[in-house]
């Protein structure tokens, strides 16, 4: 499924947050959204997912304007994973993943085989099948994030949006989560802070600065010392990987 | 595996509802039998079947009248009020994502008391009907203020709770002002007693009205139970799952306000039930609302009928306010649940 944004503008009161962003994401692509704090990554992600309404501009999913698709139908096409969403409710892994079926179920419909299959596949996909009875409160940060992704998968979406899914995770789990997302047969758009991880796991990288797209292209095209100095205000050396390998960034202390 | 779990959950709920209906029937029968003047259960049963036209048993007319006109209507209203308050509590705890939320958190009881005081002290209108109407009007005035302050309840849980706190403070202050400036000691006592809640004086017409309101509200809530589950991780998450967040919030806040205002205007502001029963129900059937809402309603109904029996038995020759009893009976029971459900760390 393709995602196409045209001239998106959005702001709070008189302060513009997203200024005139246009973006085209092809089917099956994994796109990384990077940029300094406050550059509008999260806001852009929410505009693309239809969780915020743009002041002007449109988002199209497979050529259809999402403003004209009812919210419930939209949630069968695209899923959104918040950064470390929490709850005090005493739910199990199974309960949480079943929530992903919400857009597929009517108010009183029973639990169907299709629902069951979607949940089981999602559980297998994130390797939590043996943990389905476990209470949410006893999961580690990495496990919680995996369950959130499984819940998004249970929606059976074509497009997945992830807002800093690796926040607060150790490096092993960061790589595990991103490898998992990349292996999914989905179009995914991920807001990320870690530039090396973005380079390793994304087909394309979009660099945001003050709500505008500063650069867009493959990691090797986009991640240059000049851009990192301008946008992130750091000096860095970049080693190009051989063949398919991702470029590697080494930041200088000064 | 999970379909088995689902069937297990559904049959567990069915079993629970079956048991609680039976317990409720026994509790209501007990409530009709027990009083200053005890009536045998057999007479209670025959009174009811006589009134329903099923039997023509010979029993003293006074006993039949006491059972049917006084005690049975009172017990059934207690059941409906308990069910309604527990239902409101469960819904508000989910919508506000706050374990301390209860039916009166949006200022409804404070508004109702101001309305009631206007009737009792200022003498606007007269008779019990206008007392109920005054309380109802006050309750809705408070809810309207909260809805206004929180942009139709779309400003997020904490903002809505703060709006409720502000409305409660304002209306409580108004109540105190009216009582202190124009009331005498007897009026102040009346107000105080009314605020603590009482099932004295309720009759069949109250039952029909409350029954319709409870059934309509429960139906709406069950239809929205799945959407309530989606609020587990917050508003935005619910929206991402396809739930029309603003509409659900507004409808459910409206439903809880209507239900709470109706109950408060009939029997006063009975505390504790709406806060605690949903937690007890969660302990039995889990946190998912398709099971939690009916279970809360049933537990609330049984609890309130038993509390009403206790309120008439604790002190001889007088009735302890029901709000006092719900806390006295409920706290030890709740303490056990809290203790058993404590985190195992």
mmCIF file of N, CA, C and O in Angstrom, chain A residues 11 21 47 52 59 61 63 75 88 104 114 127 133 150 185 197 227:
data_model
loop_
_atom_site.group_PDB
_atom_site.id
_atom_site.type_symbol
_atom_site.label_atom_id
_atom_site.label_comp_id
_atom_site.label_asym_id
_atom_site.label_seq_id
_atom_site.Cartn_x
_atom_site.Cartn_y
_atom_site.Cartn_z
ATOM 1 N N UNK A 11 -0.459 22.956 12.909
ATOM 2 C CA UNK A 11 0.200 23.698 13.982
ATOM 3 C C UNK A 11 -0.696 23.825 15.184
ATOM 4 O O UNK A 11 -1.860 23.438 15.160
ATOM 5 N N UNK A 21 4.579 19.644 4.101
ATOM 6 C CA UNK A 21 5.319 18.396 3.884
ATOM 7 C C UNK A 21 4.618 17.567 2.811
ATOM 8 O O UNK A 21 3.410 17.329 2.884
ATOM 9 N N UNK A 47 -0.341 12.850 11.657
ATOM 10 C CA UNK A 47 -1.096 13.351 10.496
ATOM 11 C C UNK A 47 -1.230 12.255 9.453
ATOM 12 O O UNK A 47 -2.301 12.050 8.877
ATOM 13 N N UNK A 52 -4.428 13.065 13.677
ATOM 14 C CA UNK A 52 -4.608 14.514 13.731
ATOM 15 C C UNK A 52 -5.115 14.939 12.366
ATOM 16 O O UNK A 52 -4.785 14.316 11.360
ATOM 17 N N UNK A 59 -3.698 13.396 2.901
ATOM 18 C CA UNK A 59 -2.954 12.146 2.975
ATOM 19 C C UNK A 59 -3.771 11.113 2.207
ATOM 20 O O UNK A 59 -4.981 10.996 2.433
ATOM 21 N N UNK A 61 -4.010 7.029 1.067
ATOM 22 C CA UNK A 61 -3.525 5.668 1.221
ATOM 23 C C UNK A 61 -4.082 4.889 0.048
ATOM 24 O O UNK A 61 -5.306 4.825 -0.118
ATOM 25 N N UNK A 63 -4.221 5.824 -2.915
ATOM 26 C CA UNK A 63 -4.995 6.717 -3.774
ATOM 27 C C UNK A 63 -6.298 7.222 -3.176
ATOM 28 O O UNK A 63 -7.014 7.991 -3.803
ATOM 29 N N UNK A 75 -8.784 2.036 10.480
ATOM 30 C CA UNK A 75 -8.004 1.242 11.428
ATOM 31 C C UNK A 75 -7.838 -0.202 10.977
ATOM 32 O O UNK A 75 -7.063 -0.934 11.566
ATOM 33 N N UNK A 88 -2.603 1.017 33.814
ATOM 34 C CA UNK A 88 -2.628 0.505 35.186
ATOM 35 C C UNK A 88 -3.559 -0.688 35.297
ATOM 36 O O UNK A 88 -3.626 -1.342 36.323
ATOM 37 N N UNK A 104 -12.263 -4.670 13.623
ATOM 38 C CA UNK A 104 -12.881 -5.718 12.807
ATOM 39 C C UNK A 104 -14.171 -6.228 13.412
ATOM 40 O O UNK A 104 -14.862 -7.036 12.807
ATOM 41 N N UNK A 114 -11.514 -16.042 12.395
ATOM 42 C CA UNK A 114 -10.599 -15.072 11.775
ATOM 43 C C UNK A 114 -9.901 -14.239 12.858
ATOM 44 O O UNK A 114 -8.693 -13.977 12.781
ATOM 45 N N UNK A 127 6.915 -13.725 18.835
ATOM 46 C CA UNK A 127 7.490 -14.753 19.691
ATOM 47 C C UNK A 127 6.994 -14.654 21.133
ATOM 48 O O UNK A 127 7.766 -14.751 22.089
ATOM 49 N N UNK A 133 -0.751 -15.717 28.675
ATOM 50 C CA UNK A 133 -1.476 -15.565 29.951
ATOM 51 C C UNK A 133 -0.776 -14.594 30.903
ATOM 52 O O UNK A 133 -1.271 -14.319 31.981
ATOM 53 N N UNK A 150 2.486 -6.630 18.267
ATOM 54 C CA UNK A 150 1.586 -7.750 17.973
ATOM 55 C C UNK A 150 0.142 -7.265 17.907
ATOM 56 O O UNK A 150 -0.629 -7.696 17.046
ATOM 57 N N UNK A 185 5.777 -7.948 6.220
ATOM 58 C CA UNK A 185 5.403 -7.704 4.847
ATOM 59 C C UNK A 185 4.458 -6.494 4.776
ATOM 60 O O UNK A 185 3.314 -6.607 4.376
ATOM 61 N N UNK A 197 20.767 3.154 13.729
ATOM 62 C CA UNK A 197 19.689 2.171 13.577
ATOM 63 C C UNK A 197 18.838 2.509 12.360
ATOM 64 O O UNK A 197 18.436 1.621 11.599
ATOM 65 N N UNK A 227 25.076 17.361 6.453
ATOM 66 C CA UNK A 227 23.698 17.393 6.924
ATOM 67 C C UNK A 227 23.627 17.209 8.443
ATOM 68 O O UNK A 227 22.882 17.906 9.142
#
